[in-house]
Every structure is written in C-alpha cells, then in structure tokens.
Amino acid sequence: MNGDTKLYDLLEQLGIRFEYIEHPPAPTIETARQYWAGHDAKHCKNLFFRNHKGDRHYLVILDCDCNMDIHGIEKLLHQGKLSFASGKRMLKYLGVTPGSVTPFGLINDGEHHVHVFLDQNLQHAQRLSFHPCINTASLILSREDFIRFLDYAGNTYEWLELY
C-alpha cells in the first residue's frame, strides 16, 4: 500500500476498516475524479491555510463538488485574512507535500496546532474518501470511523455550513 505505514498501523489499532484505491498521482480534485468512478463515497477537498501572522493553521475539509474561493472561506471562518500554507508548512504540520493534503496528516501534528473546519454537509455522507498522506492512493472509510480518527488525533475541529 502506498502512503504512511504509521497511518495504516494506527487505523488497524483503532479498528478502522477502509477501502484502498491505488492510482496514479492525483494532486487535484479534477485529476482524482477519474479514479473515483464506481465508488460510493463522498470525496473530499482538503485545503490547508495559515492566518496572516503565520501562527495559526487551519485544515478545511469540503465536499469535493464545492467551489469555494479563499475570500468566501475567510468570511465563513471568521479567522481574519487567510492564505494557502506553503509546502514547507504542510510538511511541518501535516507531514505531507502539496497535492497530498489530508486529515490523516493530523497524525504528524503532535502539538495539535492545526484546527479543523468540516463542511457540515459531510455529516450526511455514509462514507468519505481522502488521500493517505500521499496522492497516489485514496482511502474510503465510514463517516463514523473518520470521526473516531479525528477524536483520536486530538486536534480541535468544528462543523460549519461552508457553502
């Protein structure tokens, strides 16, 4: 399996079952769509932001069909001016590279620095899909198991109406 063996070991330890889909690099939703055909999961768009001071970081998880711009997200999150975090920050806080942003990267945020905002519409999905810290695979798991993963990771998170 491609991805972080630490992640797979943790999912096994937590009793979280997942479907594994290996595919060529898929750094964007547009590229990844072709590999999701026939899978009954809600695929997610994961955006990693920093505030204008660079001392706060946010992972925003949206329905992949959502077209949000950064200014719209700023207004909804009430966190001031945001910008996309650099690859260096992605690596530092999530242990991932650009094009591989995923909530599973929270296992690399030992200080629980990153706050997570989740699209409340994802609460209605039975199954969700994310990269496993690398963009050459996707994991599909139940929404309940995903919440269990978030609770274990220990980062703060909240559900918001994001669009």
CSV table of N, CA and C in Angstrom, one decimal:
chain,number,residue,atom,x,y,z
A,1,MET,N,0.8,-1.2,0.0
A,1,MET,CA,0.0,0.0,0.0
A,1,MET,C,0.9,1.3,0.0
A,2,ASN,N,0.5,2.2,-0.8
A,2,ASN,CA,1.2,3.5,-0.8
A,2,ASN,C,0.7,4.3,0.4
A,3,GLY,N,1.6,5.2,0.8
A,3,GLY,CA,1.2,6.0,2.0
A,3,GLY,C,2.1,5.8,3.2
A,4,ASP,N,1.6,6.3,4.3
A,4,ASP,CA,2.3,6.3,5.5
A,4,ASP,C,1.9,5.0,6.3
A,5,THR,N,2.9,4.1,6.5
A,5,THR,CA,2.7,2.9,7.3
A,5,THR,C,2.2,3.2,8.7
A,6,LYS,N,2.7,4.3,9.2
A,6,LYS,CA,2.2,4.7,10.6
A,6,LYS,C,0.7,4.9,10.6
A,7,LEU,N,0.2,5.5,9.5
A,7,LEU,CA,-1.2,5.7,9.4
A,7,LEU,C,-2.0,4.4,9.3
A,8,TYR,N,-1.5,3.4,8.5
A,8,TYR,CA,-2.2,2.2,8.4
A,8,TYR,C,-2.1,1.4,9.7
A,9,ASP,N,-1.0,1.5,10.4
A,9,ASP,CA,-0.9,0.8,11.7
A,9,ASP,C,-1.9,1.4,12.7
A,10,LEU,N,-2.0,2.7,12.7
A,10,LEU,CA,-3.0,3.4,13.6
A,10,LEU,C,-4.4,3.0,13.2
A,11,LEU,N,-4.8,3.0,12.0
A,11,LEU,CA,-6.1,2.7,11.6
A,11,LEU,C,-6.5,1.2,12.0
A,12,GLU,N,-5.5,0.3,11.9
A,12,GLU,CA,-5.7,-1.0,12.3
A,12,GLU,C,-5.8,-1.1,13.8
A,13,GLN,N,-5.0,-0.4,14.6
A,13,GLN,CA,-5.1,-0.3,16.0
A,13,GLN,C,-6.4,0.2,16.5
A,14,LEU,N,-7.0,1.2,15.8
A,14,LEU,CA,-8.3,1.7,16.1
A,14,LEU,C,-9.5,0.9,15.6
A,15,GLY,N,-9.2,-0.2,14.9
A,15,GLY,CA,-10.2,-1.0,14.3
A,15,GLY,C,-11.0,-0.3,13.2
A,16,ILE,N,-10.3,0.6,12.5
A,16,ILE,CA,-11.0,1.3,11.4
A,16,ILE,C,-10.7,0.6,10.1
A,17,ARG,N,-11.8,0.2,9.5
A,17,ARG,CA,-11.7,-0.5,8.2
A,17,ARG,C,-11.8,0.5,7.1
A,18,PHE,N,-11.1,0.2,6.0
A,18,PHE,CA,-11.1,1.2,4.9
A,18,PHE,C,-11.0,0.4,3.6
A,19,GLU,N,-11.4,1.0,2.6
A,19,GLU,CA,-11.2,0.5,1.2
A,19,GLU,C,-10.0,1.3,0.6
A,20,TYR,N,-9.1,0.6,0.0
A,20,TYR,CA,-7.9,1.2,-0.5
A,20,TYR,C,-7.9,1.2,-2.0
A,21,ILE,N,-7.7,2.4,-2.6
A,21,ILE,CA,-7.7,2.5,-4.1
A,21,ILE,C,-6.3,3.1,-4.5
A,22,GLU,N,-5.5,2.3,-5.2
A,22,GLU,CA,-4.3,2.9,-5.7
A,22,GLU,C,-4.5,3.5,-7.1
A,23,HIS,N,-3.8,4.6,-7.3
A,23,HIS,CA,-4.0,5.2,-8.6
A,23,HIS,C,-2.8,6.1,-8.9
A,24,PRO,N,-2.6,6.6,-10.1
A,24,PRO,CA,-1.5,7.5,-10.4
A,24,PRO,C,-1.6,8.8,-9.6
A,25,PRO,N,-0.6,9.6,-9.5
A,25,PRO,CA,-0.7,10.8,-8.7
A,25,PRO,C,-1.9,11.6,-9.1
A,26,ALA,N,-2.6,12.1,-8.1
A,26,ALA,CA,-3.8,12.8,-8.2
A,26,ALA,C,-3.8,14.1,-7.3
A,27,PRO,N,-3.0,15.1,-7.7
A,27,PRO,CA,-2.9,16.2,-6.8
A,27,PRO,C,-4.0,17.2,-6.8
A,28,THR,N,-5.0,17.0,-7.7
A,28,THR,CA,-6.2,17.9,-7.7
A,28,THR,C,-7.4,17.1,-7.8
A,29,ILE,N,-8.5,17.7,-7.4
A,29,ILE,CA,-9.8,17.0,-7.5
A,29,ILE,C,-10.1,16.6,-8.9
A,30,GLU,N,-9.8,17.5,-9.8
A,30,GLU,CA,-10.1,17.3,-11.3
A,30,GLU,C,-9.4,16.0,-11.7
A,31,THR,N,-8.2,15.8,-11.3
A,31,THR,CA,-7.4,14.6,-11.7
A,31,THR,C,-8.0,13.4,-11.0
A,32,ALA,N,-8.3,13.5,-9.7
A,32,ALA,CA,-8.7,12.4,-8.9
A,32,ALA,C,-10.0,11.8,-9.3
A,33,ARG,N,-10.9,12.7,-9.9
A,33,ARG,CA,-12.3,12.2,-10.2
A,33,ARG,C,-12.3,11.0,-11.1
A,34,GLN,N,-11.4,10.9,-12.0
A,34,GLN,CA,-11.4,9.7,-12.9
A,34,GLN,C,-11.1,8.4,-12.2
A,35,TYR,N,-10.4,8.5,-11.0
A,35,TYR,CA,-10.1,7.2,-10.3
A,35,TYR,C,-11.2,6.9,-9.3
A,36,TRP,N,-12.1,7.8,-9.0
A,36,TRP,CA,-13.2,7.5,-8.1
A,36,TRP,C,-14.4,6.9,-8.7
A,37,ALA,N,-14.5,6.7,-10.0
A,37,ALA,CA,-15.6,6.2,-10.7
A,37,ALA,C,-16.0,4.9,-10.1
A,38,GLY,N,-17.3,4.7,-9.8
A,38,GLY,CA,-17.8,3.5,-9.3
A,38,GLY,C,-17.7,3.3,-7.8
A,39,HIS,N,-17.2,4.3,-7.1
A,39,HIS,CA,-17.1,4.2,-5.6
A,39,HIS,C,-18.2,5.1,-5.0
A,40,ASP,N,-18.8,4.5,-4.0
A,40,ASP,CA,-20.0,5.2,-3.4
A,40,ASP,C,-19.6,6.1,-2.2
A,41,ALA,N,-18.5,6.8,-2.2
A,41,ALA,CA,-18.1,7.6,-1.1
A,41,ALA,C,-18.2,9.1,-1.5
A,42,LYS,N,-18.3,9.9,-0.5
A,42,LYS,CA,-18.3,11.4,-0.8
A,42,LYS,C,-16.8,11.8,-0.7
A,43,HIS,N,-16.3,12.2,-1.8
A,43,HIS,CA,-14.9,12.6,-1.9
A,43,HIS,C,-14.7,14.0,-1.4
A,44,CYS,N,-13.6,14.2,-0.7
A,44,CYS,CA,-13.4,15.5,0.0
A,44,CYS,C,-12.3,16.3,-0.6
A,45,LYS,N,-12.4,17.6,-0.5
A,45,LYS,CA,-11.4,18.6,-0.9
A,45,LYS,C,-10.8,19.1,0.4
A,46,ASN,N,-9.5,19.0,0.5
A,46,ASN,CA,-8.8,19.4,1.8
A,46,ASN,C,-7.9,20.6,1.5
A,47,LEU,N,-8.2,21.7,2.2
A,47,LEU,CA,-7.4,22.9,2.0
A,47,LEU,C,-6.7,23.3,3.2
A,48,PHE,N,-5.4,23.6,3.1
A,48,PHE,CA,-4.6,24.0,4.3
A,48,PHE,C,-4.2,25.4,4.2
A,49,PHE,N,-4.6,26.2,5.3
A,49,PHE,CA,-4.5,27.6,5.3
A,49,PHE,C,-3.6,28.0,6.5
A,50,ARG,N,-3.1,29.2,6.4
A,50,ARG,CA,-2.5,29.9,7.6
A,50,ARG,C,-3.1,31.3,7.7
A,51,ASN,N,-3.0,31.8,8.9
A,51,ASN,CA,-3.5,33.2,9.1
A,51,ASN,C,-2.4,34.1,8.7
A,52,HIS,N,-2.8,35.4,8.7
A,52,HIS,CA,-1.8,36.4,8.1
A,52,HIS,C,-0.5,36.5,8.9
A,53,LYS,N,-0.6,36.2,10.2
A,53,LYS,CA,0.7,36.2,11.0
A,53,LYS,C,1.5,34.9,10.9
A,54,GLY,N,0.8,33.9,10.4
A,54,GLY,CA,1.5,32.6,10.2
A,54,GLY,C,1.7,31.8,11.5
A,55,ASP,N,0.9,32.2,12.5
A,55,ASP,CA,1.0,31.5,13.8
A,55,ASP,C,-0.2,30.6,14.0
A,56,ARG,N,-1.2,30.5,13.1
A,56,ARG,CA,-2.3,29.6,13.2
A,56,ARG,C,-2.5,28.9,11.9
A,57,HIS,N,-2.9,27.7,11.9
A,57,HIS,CA,-3.1,26.9,10.7
A,57,HIS,C,-4.4,26.2,10.8
A,58,TYR,N,-5.1,26.1,9.6
A,58,TYR,CA,-6.4,25.5,9.5
A,58,TYR,C,-6.5,24.5,8.4
A,59,LEU,N,-7.1,23.4,8.6
A,59,LEU,CA,-7.4,22.4,7.6
A,59,LEU,C,-8.9,22.5,7.4
A,60,VAL,N,-9.3,22.8,6.2
A,60,VAL,CA,-10.7,23.0,5.8
A,60,VAL,C,-11.1,21.8,4.9
A,61,ILE,N,-12.1,21.0,5.3
A,61,ILE,CA,-12.5,19.8,4.6
A,61,ILE,C,-13.9,20.0,4.0
A,62,LEU,N,-14.0,20.0,2.7
A,62,LEU,CA,-15.2,20.3,2.0
A,62,LEU,C,-15.6,19.1,1.1
A,63,ASP,N,-16.9,19.1,0.7
A,63,ASP,CA,-17.4,18.2,-0.3
A,63,ASP,C,-16.6,18.6,-1.6
A,64,CYS,N,-16.1,17.6,-2.3
A,64,CYS,CA,-15.2,17.9,-3.5
A,64,CYS,C,-16.0,18.7,-4.6
A,65,ASP,N,-17.3,18.7,-4.5
A,65,ASP,CA,-18.1,19.4,-5.5
A,65,ASP,C,-18.3,20.8,-5.2
A,66,CYS,N,-17.8,21.3,-4.0
A,66,CYS,CA,-18.0,22.6,-3.6
A,66,CYS,C,-16.9,23.5,-4.2
A,67,ASN,N,-17.3,24.6,-4.7
A,67,ASN,CA,-16.4,25.6,-5.3
A,67,ASN,C,-16.3,26.8,-4.5
A,68,MET,N,-15.4,26.8,-3.5
A,68,MET,CA,-15.3,28.0,-2.6
A,68,MET,C,-14.0,28.7,-3.0
A,69,ASP,N,-14.0,30.0,-2.9
A,69,ASP,CA,-12.8,30.8,-3.0
A,69,ASP,C,-12.3,31.2,-1.6
A,70,ILE,N,-11.1,31.6,-1.6
A,70,ILE,CA,-10.4,31.8,-0.3
A,70,ILE,C,-11.1,33.0,0.4
A,71,HIS,N,-11.7,34.0,-0.3
A,71,HIS,CA,-12.3,35.1,0.4
A,71,HIS,C,-13.7,34.6,1.0
A,72,GLY,N,-14.4,33.7,0.3
A,72,GLY,CA,-15.6,33.2,0.9
A,72,GLY,C,-15.3,32.4,2.1
A,73,ILE,N,-14.2,31.6,2.1
A,73,ILE,CA,-13.8,30.8,3.3
A,73,ILE,C,-13.4,31.8,4.4
A,74,GLU,N,-12.7,32.8,4.1
A,74,GLU,CA,-12.3,33.8,5.2
A,74,GLU,C,-13.6,34.3,5.9
A,75,LYS,N,-14.6,34.7,5.1
A,75,LYS,CA,-15.8,35.2,5.7
A,75,LYS,C,-16.5,34.2,6.6
A,76,LEU,N,-16.5,33.0,6.2
A,76,LEU,CA,-17.2,31.9,6.9
A,76,LEU,C,-16.5,31.5,8.2
A,77,LEU,N,-15.2,31.5,8.1
A,77,LEU,CA,-14.4,31.0,9.3
A,77,LEU,C,-14.1,32.1,10.3
A,78,HIS,N,-14.2,33.3,10.0
A,78,HIS,CA,-14.0,34.4,10.9
A,78,HIS,C,-12.6,34.3,11.6
A,79,GLN,N,-11.6,34.0,10.8
A,79,GLN,CA,-10.2,33.9,11.3
A,79,GLN,C,-9.3,35.0,10.7
A,80,GLY,N,-9.9,36.0,10.1
A,80,GLY,CA,-9.1,37.1,9.5
A,80,GLY,C,-8.6,36.7,8.1
A,81,LYS,N,-7.6,37.4,7.7
A,81,LYS,CA,-7.1,37.1,6.3
A,81,LYS,C,-6.3,35.8,6.3
A,82,LEU,N,-6.6,35.0,5.4
A,82,LEU,CA,-6.0,33.7,5.2
A,82,LEU,C,-5.2,33.6,3.9
A,83,SER,N,-4.2,32.7,3.9
A,83,SER,CA,-3.6,32.4,2.6
A,83,SER,C,-3.3,30.9,2.7
A,84,PHE,N,-3.1,30.3,1.5
A,84,PHE,CA,-2.7,28.9,1.4
A,84,PHE,C,-1.4,28.7,2.1
A,85,ALA,N,-1.2,27.7,2.9
A,85,ALA,CA,0.0,27.4,3.6
A,85,ALA,C,1.0,26.9,2.5
A,86,SER,N,2.3,27.2,2.8
A,86,SER,CA,3.3,26.8,1.9
A,86,SER,C,3.6,25.3,2.0
A,87,GLY,N,4.3,24.7,1.1
A,87,GLY,CA,4.7,23.3,1.1
A,87,GLY,C,5.5,23.0,2.4
A,88,LYS,N,6.4,24.0,2.8
A,88,LYS,CA,7.2,23.8,4.0
A,88,LYS,C,6.3,23.7,5.2
A,89,ARG,N,5.2,24.5,5.3
A,89,ARG,CA,4.3,24.4,6.4
A,89,ARG,C,3.5,23.1,6.4
A,90,MET,N,3.1,22.7,5.2
A,90,MET,CA,2.4,21.4,5.1
A,90,MET,C,3.2,20.3,5.6
A,91,LEU,N,4.5,20.3,5.3
A,91,LEU,CA,5.4,19.2,5.7
A,91,LEU,C,5.6,19.3,7.2
A,92,LYS,N,5.7,20.5,7.8
A,92,LYS,CA,6.0,20.7,9.2
A,92,LYS,C,4.8,20.3,10.0
A,93,TYR,N,3.5,20.7,9.6
A,93,TYR,CA,2.4,20.5,10.5
A,93,TYR,C,1.6,19.2,10.1
A,94,LEU,N,1.6,18.8,8.9
A,94,LEU,CA,0.8,17.6,8.5
A,94,LEU,C,1.7,16.5,7.9
A,95,GLY,N,3.0,16.7,7.7
A,95,GLY,CA,3.8,15.7,7.1
A,95,GLY,C,3.5,15.3,5.7
A,96,VAL,N,2.9,16.2,5.0
A,96,VAL,CA,2.5,16.0,3.6
A,96,VAL,C,3.1,17.0,2.6
A,97,THR,N,3.1,16.7,1.4
A,97,THR,CA,3.5,17.7,0.3
A,97,THR,C,2.3,18.2,-0.4
A,98,PRO,N,2.5,19.3,-1.1
A,98,PRO,CA,1.4,19.9,-1.9
A,98,PRO,C,0.8,18.8,-2.8
A,99,GLY,N,-0.6,18.9,-2.9
A,99,GLY,CA,-1.3,17.9,-3.7
A,99,GLY,C,-1.6,16.6,-2.9
A,100,SER,N,-1.2,16.5,-1.6
A,100,SER,CA,-1.5,15.4,-0.8
A,100,SER,C,-2.1,15.7,0.5
A,101,VAL,N,-2.6,17.0,0.6
A,101,VAL,CA,-3.2,17.4,1.9
A,101,VAL,C,-4.4,16.5,2.3
A,102,THR,N,-4.4,16.1,3.5
A,102,THR,CA,-5.4,15.1,4.0
A,102,THR,C,-5.6,15.3,5.5
A,103,PRO,N,-6.7,15.0,6.1
A,103,PRO,CA,-6.9,15.0,7.5
A,103,PRO,C,-6.0,13.9,8.2
A,104,PHE,N,-5.7,12.9,7.4
A,104,PHE,CA,-4.8,11.8,8.0
A,104,PHE,C,-3.4,12.4,8.4
A,105,GLY,N,-3.1,13.5,7.8
A,105,GLY,CA,-1.8,14.1,8.2
A,105,GLY,C,-1.8,14.6,9.6
A,106,LEU,N,-2.9,14.7,10.2
A,106,LEU,CA,-3.0,15.2,11.6
A,106,LEU,C,-2.2,14.2,12.6
A,107,ILE,N,-1.9,13.0,12.1
A,107,ILE,CA,-1.1,12.1,13.0
A,107,ILE,C,0.3,12.7,13.1
A,108,ASN,N,0.7,13.6,12.3
A,108,ASN,CA,2.0,14.2,12.3
A,108,ASN,C,2.0,15.5,13.1
A,109,ASP,N,0.9,15.9,13.6
A,109,ASP,CA,0.8,17.2,14.3
A,109,ASP,C,0.7,16.9,15.8
A,110,GLY,N,1.8,16.5,16.4
A,110,GLY,CA,1.9,16.1,17.8
A,110,GLY,C,1.5,17.2,18.8
A,111,GLU,N,1.6,18.4,18.4
A,111,GLU,CA,1.2,19.5,19.3
A,111,GLU,C,-0.2,20.0,19.1
A,112,HIS,N,-0.9,19.3,18.2
A,112,HIS,CA,-2.3,19.7,17.9
A,112,HIS,C,-2.5,21.1,17.5
A,113,HIS,N,-1.6,21.6,16.7
A,113,HIS,CA,-1.6,23.0,16.3
A,113,HIS,C,-2.7,23.4,15.3
A,114,VAL,N,-3.0,22.4,14.4
A,114,VAL,CA,-3.9,22.7,13.3
A,114,VAL,C,-5.4,22.5,13.8
A,115,HIS,N,-6.2,23.5,13.5
A,115,HIS,CA,-7.6,23.5,13.8
A,115,HIS,C,-8.3,23.1,12.5
A,116,VAL,N,-9.3,22.2,12.7
A,116,VAL,CA,-10.0,21.6,11.5
A,116,VAL,C,-11.5,22.2,11.4
A,117,PHE,N,-11.8,22.6,10.2
A,117,PHE,CA,-13.2,23.0,9.9
A,117,PHE,C,-13.7,22.0,8.9
A,118,LEU,N,-14.9,21.5,9.3
A,118,LEU,CA,-15.5,20.5,8.4
A,118,LEU,C,-16.9,21.0,7.8
A,119,ASP,N,-17.1,20.7,6.6
A,119,ASP,CA,-18.3,21.1,5.9
A,119,ASP,C,-19.4,20.2,6.6
A,120,GLN,N,-20.4,20.9,7.2
A,120,GLN,CA,-21.5,20.1,7.9
A,120,GLN,C,-22.3,19.2,6.9
A,121,ASN,N,-22.2,19.5,5.6
A,121,ASN,CA,-22.9,18.6,4.7
A,121,ASN,C,-22.3,17.2,4.7
A,122,LEU,N,-21.0,17.1,5.1
A,122,LEU,CA,-20.4,15.8,5.1
A,122,LEU,C,-21.0,14.9,6.2
A,123,GLN,N,-21.7,15.5,7.2
A,123,GLN,CA,-22.3,14.7,8.2
A,123,GLN,C,-23.4,13.7,7.6
A,124,HIS,N,-23.9,14.0,6.4
A,124,HIS,CA,-24.9,13.2,5.8
A,124,HIS,C,-24.3,12.1,5.0
A,125,ALA,N,-23.0,12.1,4.7
A,125,ALA,CA,-22.4,11.1,3.9
A,125,ALA,C,-22.2,9.8,4.7
A,126,GLN,N,-22.4,8.7,4.1
A,126,GLN,CA,-22.1,7.4,4.8
A,126,GLN,C,-20.7,7.1,4.8
A,127,ARG,N,-20.0,7.4,3.7
A,127,ARG,CA,-18.6,7.1,3.5
A,127,ARG,C,-17.9,8.3,2.9
A,128,LEU,N,-16.6,8.5,3.4
A,128,LEU,CA,-15.8,9.6,3.0
A,128,LEU,C,-14.5,9.1,2.4
A,129,SER,N,-13.9,9.9,1.5
A,129,SER,CA,-12.7,9.5,0.8
A,129,SER,C,-11.6,10.6,1.0
A,130,PHE,N,-10.4,10.1,1.3
A,130,PHE,CA,-9.2,11.0,1.5
A,130,PHE,C,-7.9,10.3,1.0
A,131,HIS,N,-6.9,11.1,0.6
A,131,HIS,CA,-5.6,10.5,0.4
A,131,HIS,C,-5.0,10.0,1.7
A,132,PRO,N,-4.2,9.0,1.7
A,132,PRO,CA,-3.5,8.5,2.9
A,132,PRO,C,-2.1,9.2,3.0
A,133,CYS,N,-2.0,10.5,3.0
A,133,CYS,CA,-0.8,11.2,3.2
A,133,CYS,C,0.1,11.2,1.9
A,134,ILE,N,-0.4,10.7,0.9
A,134,ILE,CA,0.3,10.6,-0.4
A,134,ILE,C,-0.8,10.6,-1.5
A,135,ASN,N,-0.6,11.3,-2.6
A,135,ASN,CA,-1.7,11.4,-3.6
A,135,ASN,C,-1.7,10.3,-4.7
A,136,THR,N,-1.1,9.2,-4.4
A,136,THR,CA,-1.1,8.0,-5.3
A,136,THR,C,-2.1,6.9,-4.8
A,137,ALA,N,-2.9,7.3,-3.9
A,137,ALA,CA,-3.9,6.4,-3.4
A,137,ALA,C,-5.0,7.2,-2.7
A,138,SER,N,-6.2,6.5,-2.5
A,138,SER,CA,-7.3,7.1,-1.7
A,138,SER,C,-7.8,6.0,-0.8
A,139,LEU,N,-8.3,6.5,0.4
A,139,LEU,CA,-8.9,5.6,1.3
A,139,LEU,C,-10.3,6.0,1.5
A,140,ILE,N,-11.2,5.0,1.5
A,140,ILE,CA,-12.6,5.2,1.8
A,140,ILE,C,-13.0,4.6,3.1
A,141,LEU,N,-13.6,5.3,4.0
A,141,LEU,CA,-14.0,4.8,5.3
A,141,LEU,C,-15.3,5.4,5.7
A,142,SER,N,-16.0,4.8,6.7
A,142,SER,CA,-17.2,5.3,7.1
A,142,SER,C,-17.1,6.7,7.8
A,143,ARG,N,-18.1,7.5,7.8
A,143,ARG,CA,-18.1,8.8,8.4
A,143,ARG,C,-17.8,8.6,9.9
A,144,GLU,N,-18.5,7.6,10.5
A,144,GLU,CA,-18.3,7.3,11.9
A,144,GLU,C,-16.8,7.0,12.3
A,145,ASP,N,-16.2,6.2,11.4
A,145,ASP,CA,-14.8,5.8,11.6
A,145,ASP,C,-13.9,7.1,11.4
A,146,PHE,N,-14.2,7.9,10.5
A,146,PHE,CA,-13.5,9.1,10.3
A,146,PHE,C,-13.5,10.0,11.5
A,147,ILE,N,-14.7,10.2,12.1
A,147,ILE,CA,-14.9,11.0,13.4
A,147,ILE,C,-14.1,10.3,14.5
A,148,ARG,N,-14.1,9.0,14.5
A,148,ARG,CA,-13.3,8.3,15.6
A,148,ARG,C,-11.8,8.6,15.4
A,149,PHE,N,-11.3,8.7,14.1
A,149,PHE,CA,-9.9,9.0,13.8
A,149,PHE,C,-9.7,10.5,14.3
A,150,LEU,N,-10.6,11.4,13.9
A,150,LEU,CA,-10.4,12.8,14.4
A,150,LEU,C,-10.3,12.9,15.9
A,151,ASP,N,-11.2,12.2,16.6
A,151,ASP,CA,-11.2,12.3,18.0
A,151,ASP,C,-9.8,11.7,18.6
A,152,TYR,N,-9.4,10.6,18.0
A,152,TYR,CA,-8.1,10.1,18.4
A,152,TYR,C,-6.9,11.1,18.1
A,153,ALA,N,-6.9,11.7,16.9
A,153,ALA,CA,-5.9,12.6,16.6
A,153,ALA,C,-5.7,13.8,17.6
A,154,GLY,N,-6.9,14.2,18.2
A,154,GLY,CA,-6.8,15.2,19.3
A,154,GLY,C,-6.8,16.6,18.8
A,155,ASN,N,-6.8,16.9,17.6
A,155,ASN,CA,-6.9,18.3,17.1
A,155,ASN,C,-8.3,18.8,17.3
A,156,THR,N,-8.5,20.1,17.5
A,156,THR,CA,-9.8,20.7,17.7
A,156,THR,C,-10.4,20.7,16.3
A,157,TYR,N,-11.8,20.5,16.3
A,157,TYR,CA,-12.5,20.6,15.0
A,157,TYR,C,-13.9,21.0,15.3
A,158,GLU,N,-14.5,21.6,14.2
A,158,GLU,CA,-15.9,22.0,14.3
A,158,GLU,C,-16.5,21.9,12.9
A,159,TRP,N,-17.8,21.6,13.0
A,159,TRP,CA,-18.7,21.5,11.8
A,159,TRP,C,-19.3,22.9,11.5
A,160,LEU,N,-19.2,23.3,10.2
A,160,LEU,CA,-19.7,24.6,9.8
A,160,LEU,C,-20.5,24.5,8.5
A,161,GLU,N,-21.4,25.4,8.3
A,161,GLU,CA,-22.1,25.5,7.0
A,161,GLU,C,-21.1,26.3,6.1
A,162,LEU,N,-20.4,25.6,5.3
A,162,LEU,CA,-19.3,26.2,4.5
A,162,LEU,C,-19.8,26.7,3.1
A,163,TYR,N,-21.0,26.4,2.7
A,163,TYR,CA,-21.5,27.0,1.4
A,163,TYR,C,-23.0,26.9,1.4
